[in-house]
Coordinates of C-alpha atoms in Angstrom, one line a residue:
Chain A
X1 CA -11.1 21.7 -13.0
X2 CA -9.9 18.4 -11.6
X3 CA -9.5 14.9 -12.9
X4 CA -13.2 14.4 -12.2
X5 CA -14.0 16.7 -15.2
X6 CA -11.6 14.8 -17.4
X7 CA -13.3 11.5 -16.4
X8 CA -16.7 13.0 -17.3
X9 CA -15.4 13.6 -20.8
X10 CA -14.7 9.9 -21.3
X11 CA -17.5 8.6 -19.2
X12 CA -19.7 7.5 -22.1
X13 CA -16.9 7.0 -24.6
X14 CA -17.4 3.6 -26.4
X15 CA -14.0 2.2 -25.4
X16 CA -15.0 -1.3 -26.1
X17 CA -15.7 -0.5 -29.8
X18 CA -12.3 1.1 -30.1
X19 CA -10.6 -1.8 -28.3
X20 CA -12.2 -4.3 -30.7
X21 CA -11.4 -2.4 -33.9
X22 CA -7.7 -2.1 -33.4
X23 CA -5.6 -3.7 -36.1
X24 CA -2.3 -5.5 -35.8
X25 CA -0.5 -2.8 -37.7
X26 CA -1.7 0.0 -35.5
X27 CA -0.5 -1.9 -32.4
X28 CA 3.0 -2.3 -33.9
X29 CA 3.1 1.3 -35.1
X30 CA 2.1 2.4 -31.6
X31 CA 4.8 0.8 -29.6
X32 CA 7.5 1.7 -32.1
X33 CA 7.0 5.4 -31.2
X34 CA 9.0 7.2 -28.5
X35 CA 6.1 9.2 -27.3
X36 CA 2.6 7.8 -27.4
X37 CA -0.7 9.7 -27.4
X38 CA -3.8 8.5 -25.6
X39 CA -5.1 6.8 -28.8
X40 CA -2.0 4.7 -29.1
X41 CA -2.2 3.8 -25.4
X42 CA -5.6 2.4 -26.1
X43 CA -4.1 0.3 -28.9
X44 CA -1.7 -1.2 -26.5
X45 CA -4.5 -2.2 -24.2
X46 CA -6.6 -3.8 -26.9
X47 CA -7.2 -7.5 -27.4
X48 CA -5.2 -7.3 -30.6
X49 CA -2.1 -6.2 -28.6
X50 CA -2.1 -9.5 -26.9
X51 CA -0.5 -10.9 -30.0
X52 CA 2.4 -8.5 -29.6
X53 CA 3.2 -8.9 -25.9
X54 CA 6.7 -10.2 -26.5
X55 CA 7.7 -7.2 -28.6
X56 CA 6.0 -4.9 -26.1
X57 CA 8.0 -6.6 -23.3
X58 CA 11.3 -6.0 -25.1
X59 CA 10.5 -2.3 -25.5
X60 CA 9.3 -2.0 -21.9
X61 CA 12.4 -3.5 -20.6
X62 CA 14.6 -1.1 -22.5
X63 CA 12.6 1.9 -21.3
X64 CA 12.7 0.7 -17.7
X65 CA 16.4 0.1 -17.7
X66 CA 17.1 3.5 -19.2
X67 CA 15.0 5.3 -16.7
X68 CA 15.4 3.3 -13.5
X69 CA 18.6 1.3 -14.1
X70 CA 19.2 -2.2 -12.7
X71 CA 17.7 -1.3 -9.3
X72 CA 14.5 -2.0 -7.4
X73 CA 13.0 0.0 -4.6
X74 CA 11.9 -2.0 -1.6
X75 CA 9.1 -1.1 0.9
X76 CA 6.8 -2.7 3.3
X77 CA 3.3 -2.0 4.6
X78 CA 2.5 -1.3 8.3
X79 CA -1.2 -1.7 9.2
X80 CA -2.1 0.7 12.0
X81 CA -5.8 0.0 12.4
X82 CA -8.5 -2.1 10.8
X83 CA -11.6 -0.2 12.1
X84 CA -13.7 0.7 9.1
X85 CA -17.0 2.5 8.5
X86 CA -17.5 1.2 5.0
X87 CA -19.0 -2.0 3.7
X88 CA -17.0 -2.6 0.6
X89 CA -17.9 -6.2 -0.3
X90 CA -14.5 -6.9 -1.8
X91 CA -12.5 -5.9 1.3
X92 CA -11.6 -7.9 4.4
X93 CA -11.9 -4.8 6.6
X94 CA -15.6 -4.4 5.6
X95 CA -17.5 -3.3 8.7
X96 CA -19.9 -6.2 8.4
X97 CA -17.1 -8.7 8.7
X98 CA -16.9 -10.2 12.2
X99 CA -13.2 -9.8 12.6
X100 CA -11.3 -8.7 15.7
X101 CA -10.8 -4.9 15.4
X102 CA -7.5 -3.4 16.5
X103 CA -5.7 -0.2 16.5
X104 CA -2.0 0.1 17.4
X105 CA -1.2 2.3 20.4
X106 CA 1.8 4.6 19.8
X107 CA 3.9 2.3 21.9
X108 CA 2.9 -0.6 19.6
X109 CA 3.7 1.5 16.6
X110 CA 7.2 2.0 18.0
X111 CA 7.6 -1.8 18.5
X112 CA 6.5 -2.6 14.9
X113 CA 8.8 0.1 13.6
X114 CA 11.7 -1.3 15.5
X115 CA 11.2 -4.7 14.1
X116 CA 10.6 -3.6 10.5
X117 CA 13.6 -1.3 10.5
X118 CA 15.9 -4.1 11.8
X119 CA 15.4 -5.6 8.3
X120 CA 17.1 -2.5 6.9
X121 CA 14.1 -1.1 5.1
X122 CA 13.9 2.7 5.0
X123 CA 10.7 3.1 3.0
X124 CA 7.4 2.3 4.7
X125 CA 3.7 2.5 3.8
X126 CA 1.3 3.0 6.6
X127 CA -2.3 1.9 6.3
X128 CA -5.6 2.3 8.2
X129 CA -9.2 1.2 7.6
X130 CA -11.5 4.1 6.8
X131 CA -12.6 5.4 10.2
X132 CA -12.1 9.0 11.1
X133 CA -13.5 8.3 14.5
X134 CA -11.0 5.5 15.4
X135 CA -8.0 6.6 13.4
X136 CA -8.3 10.4 13.1
X137 CA -5.7 12.6 11.3
X138 CA -4.1 13.5 14.7
X139 CA -3.5 9.7 15.3
X140 CA -2.0 9.2 11.9
X141 CA 0.1 12.3 12.4
X142 CA 1.5 11.0 15.7
X143 CA 2.3 7.7 14.1
X144 CA 4.2 9.5 11.3
X145 CA 6.2 11.5 13.8
X146 CA 7.2 8.2 15.5
X147 CA 8.1 6.5 12.3
X148 CA 10.1 9.5 11.0
X149 CA 12.9 8.6 13.5
X150 CA 13.5 5.3 11.8
X151 CA 12.4 5.6 8.2
X152 CA 13.5 8.0 5.5
X153 CA 10.3 7.8 3.5
X154 CA 6.8 7.4 4.9
X155 CA 3.8 7.0 2.5
X156 CA 0.3 6.9 3.8
X157 CA -2.6 4.8 2.5
X158 CA -5.6 6.0 4.5
X159 CA -9.1 7.4 3.8
X160 CA -9.2 10.5 1.5
X161 CA -8.3 13.7 3.4
X162 CA -8.8 17.4 2.7
X163 CA -5.8 19.4 1.4
X164 CA -5.3 20.9 4.9
X165 CA -5.2 17.5 6.5
X166 CA -2.7 16.2 4.0
X167 CA -0.6 19.2 4.8
X168 CA -0.6 18.3 8.5
X169 CA 0.8 14.9 7.6
X170 CA 3.4 16.4 5.2
X171 CA 4.5 18.6 8.0
X172 CA 4.8 15.6 10.4
X173 CA 7.1 13.9 7.8
X174 CA 4.9 12.0 5.3
X175 CA 6.2 12.3 1.8
X176 CA 4.1 9.8 -0.2
X177 CA 0.4 9.3 -0.7
X178 CA -1.2 6.1 -2.0
X179 CA -4.9 6.0 -2.8
X180 CA -6.7 3.6 -5.1
X181 CA -9.9 4.6 -6.7
X182 CA -10.9 0.9 -6.7
X183 CA -13.0 1.5 -9.9
X184 CA -13.1 4.5 -12.2
X185 CA -16.6 3.5 -13.3
X186 CA -18.8 5.9 -11.3
X187 CA -21.9 3.8 -11.7
X188 CA -20.2 0.6 -10.6
X189 CA -18.5 2.5 -7.8
X190 CA -22.0 3.6 -6.5
X191 CA -23.1 -0.1 -6.6
X192 CA -20.1 -1.3 -4.7
X193 CA -20.0 1.4 -2.1
X194 CA -23.5 1.6 -0.7
X195 CA -22.8 3.2 2.6
X196 CA -20.1 4.9 4.6
X197 CA -17.9 7.8 3.7
X198 CA -16.3 6.0 0.8
X199 CA -19.4 6.3 -1.3
X200 CA -18.3 9.8 -2.3
X201 CA -16.7 8.9 -5.6
X202 CA -15.5 12.4 -6.4
X203 CA -13.9 13.2 -3.1
X204 CA -11.8 10.0 -3.5
X205 CA -11.0 10.6 -7.1
X206 CA -9.6 14.1 -6.5
X207 CA -7.7 13.1 -3.4
X208 CA -4.3 12.7 -5.2
X209 CA -4.6 16.3 -6.4
X210 CA -5.2 17.5 -2.9
X211 CA -2.3 15.6 -1.7
X212 CA -0.1 17.0 -4.5
X213 CA -1.1 20.6 -3.6
X214 CA -0.4 19.8 0.1
X215 CA 3.2 19.0 -0.7
X216 CA 3.4 15.2 -1.1
X217 CA 6.5 14.2 -3.0
X218 CA 5.2 11.0 -4.5
X219 CA 1.7 9.9 -5.3
X220 CA 0.6 6.4 -6.2
X221 CA -2.8 5.6 -7.6
X222 CA -4.5 2.4 -8.7
X223 CA -7.7 0.5 -9.5
X224 CA -8.6 -2.8 -7.9
X225 CA -8.8 -5.0 -11.0
X226 CA -11.6 -7.5 -11.3
X227 CA -14.3 -5.1 -10.1
X228 CA -15.1 -3.9 -13.6
X229 CA -13.8 -4.3 -17.1
X230 CA -10.0 -4.3 -16.7
X231 CA -9.2 -2.8 -20.1
X232 CA -11.5 0.2 -19.3
X233 CA -10.0 0.5 -15.8
X234 CA -6.4 0.4 -17.1
X235 CA -7.3 3.1 -19.6
X236 CA -8.6 5.4 -16.9
X237 CA -5.7 4.6 -14.7
X238 CA -3.3 5.6 -17.4
X239 CA -5.3 8.7 -18.1
X240 CA -5.3 9.6 -14.4
X241 CA -1.5 9.1 -14.1
X242 CA -0.9 11.2 -17.2
X243 CA -3.1 13.9 -15.8
X244 CA -1.2 14.0 -12.6
X245 CA 2.2 14.0 -14.4
X246 CA 1.1 16.8 -16.6
X247 CA -0.3 18.9 -13.8
X248 CA 2.3 18.2 -11.1
X249 CA 5.5 17.7 -13.0
X250 CA 7.7 17.9 -9.9
X251 CA 5.9 15.0 -8.2
X252 CA 6.8 11.4 -8.7
X253 CA 3.7 9.7 -10.0
X254 CA 3.2 5.9 -9.5
X255 CA 0.6 3.2 -10.1
X256 CA -0.2 -0.2 -8.7
X257 CA -2.2 -2.8 -10.5
X258 CA -3.7 -4.9 -7.7
X259 CA -6.3 -7.5 -8.6
X260 CA -8.8 -9.0 -6.2
X261 CA -7.6 -11.9 -4.1
X262 CA -9.6 -14.0 -1.7
X263 CA -10.3 -12.3 1.6
X264 CA -12.8 -12.4 4.3
X265 CA -16.4 -12.3 3.1
X266 CA -17.8 -13.9 0.0
X267 CA -17.1 -11.4 -2.7
X268 CA -16.2 -13.0 -6.0
X269 CA -14.4 -11.0 -8.7
X270 CA -16.9 -9.9 -11.3
X271 CA -14.2 -10.3 -14.0
X272 CA -11.3 -12.6 -13.8
X273 CA -8.0 -10.8 -14.5
X274 CA -5.3 -13.2 -15.7
X275 CA -1.5 -13.0 -15.4
X276 CA -1.5 -12.2 -19.1
X277 CA -3.9 -9.3 -18.6
X278 CA -1.8 -7.9 -15.7
X279 CA 1.3 -8.2 -17.8
X280 CA -0.3 -6.4 -20.7
X281 CA -1.4 -3.5 -18.4
X282 CA 2.1 -3.1 -17.0
X283 CA 3.7 -3.1 -20.5
X284 CA 1.2 -0.7 -21.9
X285 CA 1.6 1.7 -18.9
X286 CA 5.4 1.5 -19.1
X287 CA 5.5 2.3 -22.9
X288 CA 2.9 5.1 -22.5
X289 CA 4.5 6.7 -19.5
X290 CA 8.2 5.9 -19.4
X291 CA 8.9 7.7 -16.1
X292 CA 6.0 6.2 -14.2
X293 CA 6.8 4.3 -11.0
X294 CA 5.1 0.9 -11.0
X295 CA 4.7 -1.0 -7.7
X296 CA 3.9 -4.7 -7.3
X297 CA 2.6 -6.0 -4.0
X298 CA 2.7 -9.4 -2.3
X299 CA -0.8 -10.0 -3.6
X300 CA 1.0 -11.7 -6.5
X301 CA 2.8 -15.0 -6.3
X302 CA 6.6 -15.1 -6.1
X303 CA 7.1 -16.6 -9.6
X304 CA 4.8 -14.0 -11.2
X305 CA 6.5 -11.1 -9.4
X306 CA 9.9 -12.2 -10.4
X307 CA 8.8 -12.6 -14.0
X308 CA 7.5 -9.0 -14.0
X309 CA 10.5 -7.4 -12.5
X310 CA 12.4 -6.8 -15.7
X311 CA 9.3 -5.6 -17.6
X312 CA 8.5 -2.3 -15.9
X313 CA 8.1 -2.7 -12.2
X314 CA 10.2 -0.3 -10.1
X315 CA 9.0 -0.9 -6.6
X316 CA 8.2 -4.1 -4.7
X317 CA 7.0 -4.8 -1.2
X318 CA 8.9 -7.3 0.9
X319 CA 8.2 -9.0 4.3
X320 CA 4.6 -7.9 4.1
X321 CA 2.0 -8.5 6.7
X322 CA -1.6 -7.3 6.0
X323 CA -2.9 -7.5 9.6
X324 CA -2.7 -4.9 12.3
X325 CA 0.3 -5.4 14.5
X326 CA 1.4 -8.4 12.4
X327 CA 5.1 -7.6 12.4
X328 CA 5.8 -7.6 16.2
X329 CA 2.7 -7.3 18.4
X330 CA 0.6 -10.3 17.3
X331 CA 2.9 -13.0 16.1
X332 CA 0.5 -15.1 14.1
X333 CA -2.4 -13.1 12.7
X334 CA -5.6 -15.1 12.1
X335 CA -6.4 -15.4 8.4
X336 CA -9.7 -13.5 8.7
X337 CA -8.0 -10.5 10.1
X338 CA -6.0 -9.9 6.9
X339 CA -7.0 -7.2 4.5
X340 CA -6.1 -9.6 1.7
X341 CA -4.2 -12.8 1.4
X342 CA -0.5 -12.6 0.8
X343 CA 0.9 -14.8 -2.0
X344 CA 4.5 -13.9 -1.6
X345 CA 5.5 -14.5 2.0
X346 CA 9.3 -14.1 1.6
X347 CA 11.2 -12.0 4.1
X348 CA 13.1 -8.8 3.2
X349 CA 16.3 -10.8 3.2
X350 CA 14.9 -13.4 0.8
X351 CA 13.7 -10.8 -1.6
X352 CA 17.0 -9.0 -1.4
X353 CA 18.9 -12.3 -2.3
X354 CA 16.4 -13.0 -5.1
X355 CA 17.0 -9.5 -6.6
X356 CA 20.7 -9.8 -6.4
X357 CA 20.6 -13.1 -8.2
X358 CA 18.6 -11.5 -10.9
X359 CA 21.1 -8.7 -11.3
X360 CA 19.2 -6.0 -9.5
X361 CA 20.3 -3.8 -6.8
X362 CA 17.8 -3.9 -3.9
X363 CA 17.4 -0.2 -3.0
X364 CA 16.5 0.2 0.7
X365 CA 16.9 4.0 0.9
X366 CA 16.2 6.5 -1.8
X367 CA 14.9 9.5 0.0
X368 CA 15.9 11.8 2.8
X369 CA 14.2 14.3 5.0
X370 CA 15.5 17.7 4.1
Chain B
X1 CA 51.4 14.0 -19.0
X2 CA 50.9 17.3 -17.3
X3 CA 47.4 18.0 -18.6
X4 CA 45.4 18.4 -15.4
X5 CA 41.9 19.8 -14.8
X6 CA 42.5 21.8 -11.6
X7 CA 39.5 22.4 -9.4
X8 CA 39.7 23.7 -5.9
X9 CA 43.3 22.7 -5.6
X10 CA 42.7 19.2 -6.8
X11 CA 44.5 18.1 -9.9
X12 CA 42.3 15.7 -12.0
X13 CA 44.0 13.8 -14.8
X14 CA 41.1 11.5 -15.7
X15 CA 38.4 13.7 -17.2
X16 CA 35.7 11.0 -17.1
X17 CA 33.4 11.6 -14.0
X18 CA 31.0 8.8 -13.2
X19 CA 27.6 8.8 -11.6
X20 CA 26.8 6.0 -9.2
X21 CA 23.1 5.4 -9.7
X22 CA 21.4 2.5 -11.6
X23 CA 24.1 -0.1 -11.1
X24 CA 23.1 -3.7 -10.4
X25 CA 25.2 -3.7 -7.2
X26 CA 27.7 -1.7 -5.3
X27 CA 30.6 -4.2 -6.0
X28 CA 30.0 -3.9 -9.7
X29 CA 29.9 -0.1 -9.4
X30 CA 33.2 -0.2 -7.6
X31 CA 34.8 -2.3 -10.2
X32 CA 33.5 0.0 -13.0
X33 CA 35.0 3.1 -11.2
X34 CA 38.3 1.3 -10.7
X35 CA 38.4 0.1 -14.4
X36 CA 37.8 3.6 -15.6
X37 CA 40.3 5.0 -13.1
X38 CA 37.9 7.7 -12.5
X39 CA 38.9 10.4 -10.0
X40 CA 35.5 12.0 -9.4
X41 CA 32.2 10.1 -8.7
X42 CA 28.8 11.6 -8.0
X43 CA 26.6 10.2 -5.3
X44 CA 23.0 11.1 -4.5
X45 CA 22.7 11.9 -0.8
X46 CA 19.2 10.4 -0.8
X47 CA 20.8 7.0 -1.5
X48 CA 23.4 7.3 1.3
X49 CA 22.3 5.1 4.3
X50 CA 24.7 5.8 7.1
X51 CA 23.0 3.2 9.3
X52 CA 24.3 0.4 7.1
X53 CA 28.1 0.2 7.6
X54 CA 28.7 -2.6 5.1
X55 CA 26.1 -1.4 2.6
X56 CA 26.8 2.3 2.6
X57 CA 27.4 3.4 -1.0
X58 CA 30.3 5.7 0.1
X59 CA 32.3 2.6 1.3
X60 CA 32.3 1.4 -2.3
X61 CA 33.8 4.5 -3.9
X62 CA 37.5 3.8 -4.4
X63 CA 39.6 5.8 -2.0
X64 CA 41.5 8.1 -4.4
X65 CA 38.1 9.1 -5.9
X66 CA 36.7 12.6 -5.0
X67 CA 33.0 12.2 -4.0
X68 CA 30.7 14.8 -5.4
X69 CA 27.3 14.8 -3.7
X70 CA 24.4 15.6 -5.9
X71 CA 21.2 17.2 -4.7
X72 CA 18.9 14.8 -6.4
X73 CA 15.4 15.2 -5.1
X74 CA 15.6 19.0 -4.7
X75 CA 12.8 20.9 -6.4
X76 CA 14.1 24.4 -5.6
X77 CA 17.2 26.3 -4.5
X78 CA 16.2 26.1 -0.9
X79 CA 16.0 22.3 -0.9
X80 CA 19.3 22.0 -2.8
X81 CA 21.0 24.2 -0.2
X82 CA 19.6 22.1 2.6
X83 CA 20.8 18.8 1.0
X84 CA 24.3 20.3 0.5
X85 CA 24.4 21.4 4.1
X86 CA 23.3 17.9 5.3
X87 CA 26.0 16.3 3.1
X88 CA 28.7 18.5 4.6
X89 CA 27.4 17.8 8.1
X90 CA 27.4 14.1 7.4
X91 CA 31.1 14.3 6.4
X92 CA 30.5 13.8 2.7
X93 CA 32.7 16.8 1.8
X94 CA 31.9 20.1 0.1
X95 CA 31.9 19.1 -3.6
X96 CA 28.3 19.5 -4.7
X97 CA 26.6 18.9 -8.0
X98 CA 23.6 21.1 -7.8
X99 CA 20.7 19.3 -9.4
X100 CA 17.3 21.1 -9.2
X101 CA 14.6 19.3 -11.1
X102 CA 11.0 20.2 -11.2
X103 CA 10.1 18.0 -14.1
X104 CA 9.8 14.3 -13.5
X105 CA 9.0 13.4 -17.1
X106 CA 12.2 14.6 -18.8
X107 CA 14.3 15.3 -15.7
X108 CA 15.3 18.7 -17.2
X109 CA 16.9 21.1 -14.6
X110 CA 15.4 24.4 -13.5
X111 CA 18.2 26.9 -14.4
X112 CA 16.8 29.8 -12.3
X113 CA 16.6 27.8 -9.1
X114 CA 20.0 26.2 -9.8
X115 CA 21.6 29.7 -10.2
X116 CA 20.1 30.8 -6.8
X117 CA 21.5 27.7 -5.2
X118 CA 24.9 28.4 -6.7
X119 CA 24.9 31.9 -5.3
X120 CA 24.1 30.7 -1.8
X121 CA 26.4 27.7 -1.7
X122 CA 29.4 29.5 -3.1
X123 CA 29.1 32.0 -0.2
X124 CA 29.2 29.0 2.2
X125 CA 32.4 27.8 0.7
X126 CA 31.1 24.8 -1.2
X127 CA 32.7 23.8 -4.4
X128 CA 29.7 23.8 -6.7
X129 CA 29.0 22.2 -10.1
X130 CA 25.6 23.3 -11.4
X131 CA 23.8 20.8 -13.7
X132 CA 21.9 23.0 -16.2
X133 CA 20.2 23.3 -19.6
X134 CA 22.7 24.8 -21.9
X135 CA 22.3 28.6 -21.9
X136 CA 25.1 31.1 -22.3
X137 CA 23.6 33.9 -20.1
X138 CA 22.8 31.6 -17.2
X139 CA 26.1 29.8 -17.6
X140 CA 27.9 33.1 -17.4
X141 CA 26.0 34.1 -14.3
X142 CA 26.8 30.8 -12.6
X143 CA 30.5 31.3 -13.4
X144 CA 30.4 34.8 -12.1
X145 CA 28.7 33.6 -9.0
X146 CA 31.6 31.3 -8.3
X147 CA 30.7 28.0 -9.8
X148 CA 33.8 25.8 -10.1
X149 CA 32.5 24.4 -13.4
X150 CA 29.3 24.5 -15.3
X151 CA 27.6 21.3 -16.4
X152 CA 25.3 21.6 -19.3
X153 CA 23.3 18.5 -20.5
X154 CA 24.0 16.9 -23.8
X155 CA 20.5 15.5 -23.9
X156 CA 18.0 14.3 -21.2
X157 CA 19.3 12.1 -18.4
X158 CA 19.4 8.4 -19.4
X159 CA 18.3 9.1 -23.0
X160 CA 21.6 7.9 -24.6
X161 CA 21.0 10.5 -27.4
X162 CA 24.5 12.1 -27.3
X163 CA 25.3 15.7 -27.5
X164 CA 22.2 17.0 -29.1
X165 CA 22.8 20.5 -27.6
X166 CA 26.2 20.7 -29.4
X167 CA 25.8 24.2 -30.9
X168 CA 24.9 25.7 -27.5
X169 CA 27.6 23.8 -25.6
X170 CA 30.2 24.9 -28.2
X171 CA 29.3 28.5 -27.6
X172 CA 29.5 28.0 -23.8
X173 CA 32.9 26.4 -24.1
X174 CA 34.2 29.3 -26.2
X175 CA 32.7 32.0 -24.0
X176 CA 32.6 31.0 -20.4
X177 CA 35.8 31.1 -18.4
X178 CA 35.3 28.2 -16.1
X179 CA 35.5 24.5 -17.2
X180 CA 32.4 23.2 -19.0
X181 CA 31.6 19.6 -18.2
X182 CA 29.0 17.9 -20.4
X183 CA 26.7 15.9 -18.1
X184 CA 23.8 13.6 -19.1
X185 CA 22.6 11.9 -22.2
X186 CA 25.9 10.4 -23.4
X187 CA 25.0 6.9 -24.6
X188 CA 28.3 5.7 -26.1
X189 CA 32.0 6.3 -25.8
X190 CA 32.2 8.0 -29.2
X191 CA 29.7 10.7 -28.0
X192 CA 31.9 11.3 -24.9
X193 CA 34.9 11.6 -27.3
X194 CA 33.0 14.1 -29.4
X195 CA 32.5 16.3 -26.3
X196 CA 36.2 16.2 -25.4
X197 CA 37.2 17.0 -29.0
X198 CA 35.0 20.1 -28.8
X199 CA 36.9 21.3 -25.7
X200 CA 34.7 20.1 -22.9
X201 CA 36.8 20.0 -19.8
X202 CA 35.3 16.7 -18.7
X203 CA 32.2 14.6 -19.1
X204 CA 29.9 12.9 -16.6
X205 CA 28.4 9.6 -17.5
X206 CA 26.2 7.3 -15.5
X207 CA 23.3 5.4 -17.3
X208 CA 25.3 4.2 -20.3
X209 CA 27.9 2.6 -18.0
X210 CA 25.5 1.3 -15.3
X211 CA 23.0 -0.4 -17.5
X212 CA 25.5 -1.8 -20.1
X213 CA 25.7 -5.6 -20.2
X214 CA 29.2 -5.3 -18.9
X215 CA 29.5 -2.1 -16.9
X216 CA 33.2 -2.6 -16.1
X217 CA 34.2 -2.9 -19.7
X218 CA 32.0 0.0 -20.7
X219 CA 33.5 2.2 -18.0
X220 CA 37.0 1.4 -19.4
X221 CA 35.7 2.1 -22.9
X222 CA 34.4 5.5 -21.9
X223 CA 37.6 6.4 -20.1
X224 CA 39.7 5.5 -23.1
X225 CA 37.4 7.6 -25.4
X226 CA 37.5 10.6 -23.1
X227 CA 41.3 10.4 -23.1
X228 CA 41.4 10.1 -26.9
X229 CA 39.1 13.1 -27.3
X230 CA 41.1 15.2 -24.9
X231 CA 44.4 14.3 -26.7
X232 CA 42.8 15.2 -30.0
X233 CA 41.6 18.5 -28.7
X234 CA 45.1 19.3 -27.3
X235 CA 46.7 18.3 -30.7
X236 CA 44.7 20.9 -32.6
X237 CA 41.9 19.3 -34.6
X238 CA 42.1 20.4 -38.2
X239 CA 39.2 22.5 -39.5
X240 CA 36.8 20.5 -41.6
X241 CA 36.0 21.6 -45.1
X242 CA 33.6 20.7 -47.8
X243 CA 36.4 20.9 -50.4
X244 CA 39.5 18.9 -50.9
X245 CA 42.7 20.5 -49.7
X246 CA 45.8 19.4 -51.6
X247 CA 48.6 18.0 -49.5
X248 CA 51.1 19.6 -52.0
X249 CA 50.1 23.2 -52.4
X250 CA 49.9 24.5 -55.9
X251 CA 51.7 27.8 -55.1
X252 CA 54.6 26.1 -53.4
X253 CA 56.9 27.2 -56.2
X254 CA 56.5 30.8 -55.1
X255 CA 58.4 30.0 -52.0
X256 CA 59.0 33.1 -49.9
X257 CA 59.1 35.4 -53.0
X258 CA 57.5 38.7 -52.7

């Protein structure tokens, strides 16, 4: 039994019909409850709930304050390698894209780490393209060991691994796993991932569970919104997060709600996802799962990020660079070498000042290696 | 006033302990601790960043305040013990609030693992304060193992629901011979006062103060309420009754006649 089996149960469920039959009263009754079941989570994602966003926001803010206080966790991504064996049409690292391919040497990782840690950050997210050949587990492990000397929390966002491989990284000092399913729609997934190791839908879908069993302390999942119907994706994302919370109660479960941004290649989002849609998803998730961590990346604009901060977000990235070696090694990355375009280019210090002005404590460190 | 709570040779006159998470900034936290005149503050070791001299949370704890490190992040006894040892090695003292949580949804503590950690840490000369789900048997075992106080929860952390576990806590206060400190779930000063009236030795509050619109005033309000509750407890709170009790007794005319 894994989340794949749960997904199968809902695969042919006519969610659209349910979304469109939700009444105003059922939306109101749903968010007035302390504990919501799955049916009521669907109500909050419905078109009808769009008329109640203000009330949902009020509720979400109270829940977030109570659970996470007036504080915001900060982190930054560090790209180790952009070699990739997949041809995902929506991603800048797609193997068919003619970009310069790089992989940081361990010395370069050291330099990047030094520069990032000078900003005071203690939480880092390391990323690679999906290439077992170019960035094998042993390489990721060595990078984790180097970073462990400067950072108190290291999360990995790499290709899906086996449980034993995750355990190797946990032993080296990784404590967090981030892996996005991109789309929970298995048929659409097959269309978007025609070749490469990523075409194995199930191996990716069950990766968070393998990471949990291997000893990861926090797990973050997500769907790349815009590939399929966003309401459906948000439903499965909530279902997945709840499944992980129920089955791994001692692990911090988090989500991210990235939407497609322009990147190298000519992929156009199949479905536009508006600011209002993203807001509704965050509010619905917060009310459905009060203890869920919600991260917001620099894919979003400064203004939109700031507006979302009080509504349910608990982690934001700062000083982000989405190219390999972009912090210290290669001063000005070329646009085509980015995994995606950054909308919020503010430095760690600028984000810190912004948070303080808004009455939030920027949290640089909230973990320790014990 | 000579009413002290004495723990490990330290005489504590203010029975409001304050947790330091969730505040909008360290300066505000410091002001709140000062306004409450609190003498014990808990700090999560995971939040302590020794690399930042000016931004290290410990620097913002008022000097007379006793720091009690909590083991937030520990999922079992072994991890709690390791955090306690790290805290001691880092110079954060030996007062430890043992917090072992395997449930991220409700943040309810694991009593069995907590008890194991108490047994180990007491032997290593730590002053331990186990945070636990109210339970007489486990509380007794913690006391027997050498816990300096036992800290049952009033309701889940951050829930502001007050002392929902009142019946169980009352039994623990009556039966366990170490101080009982109600920790977690107290959302307003009146609830803290209620705990003190019951005979709780102290209370620990964090969320309700940290996320208040004015945390400094709220800290003061809690402190005042705790003081009032304690005074009431010491004064001997009259027994409540469903019937009226006449102020002038009807059999007063009998005087001392046999």
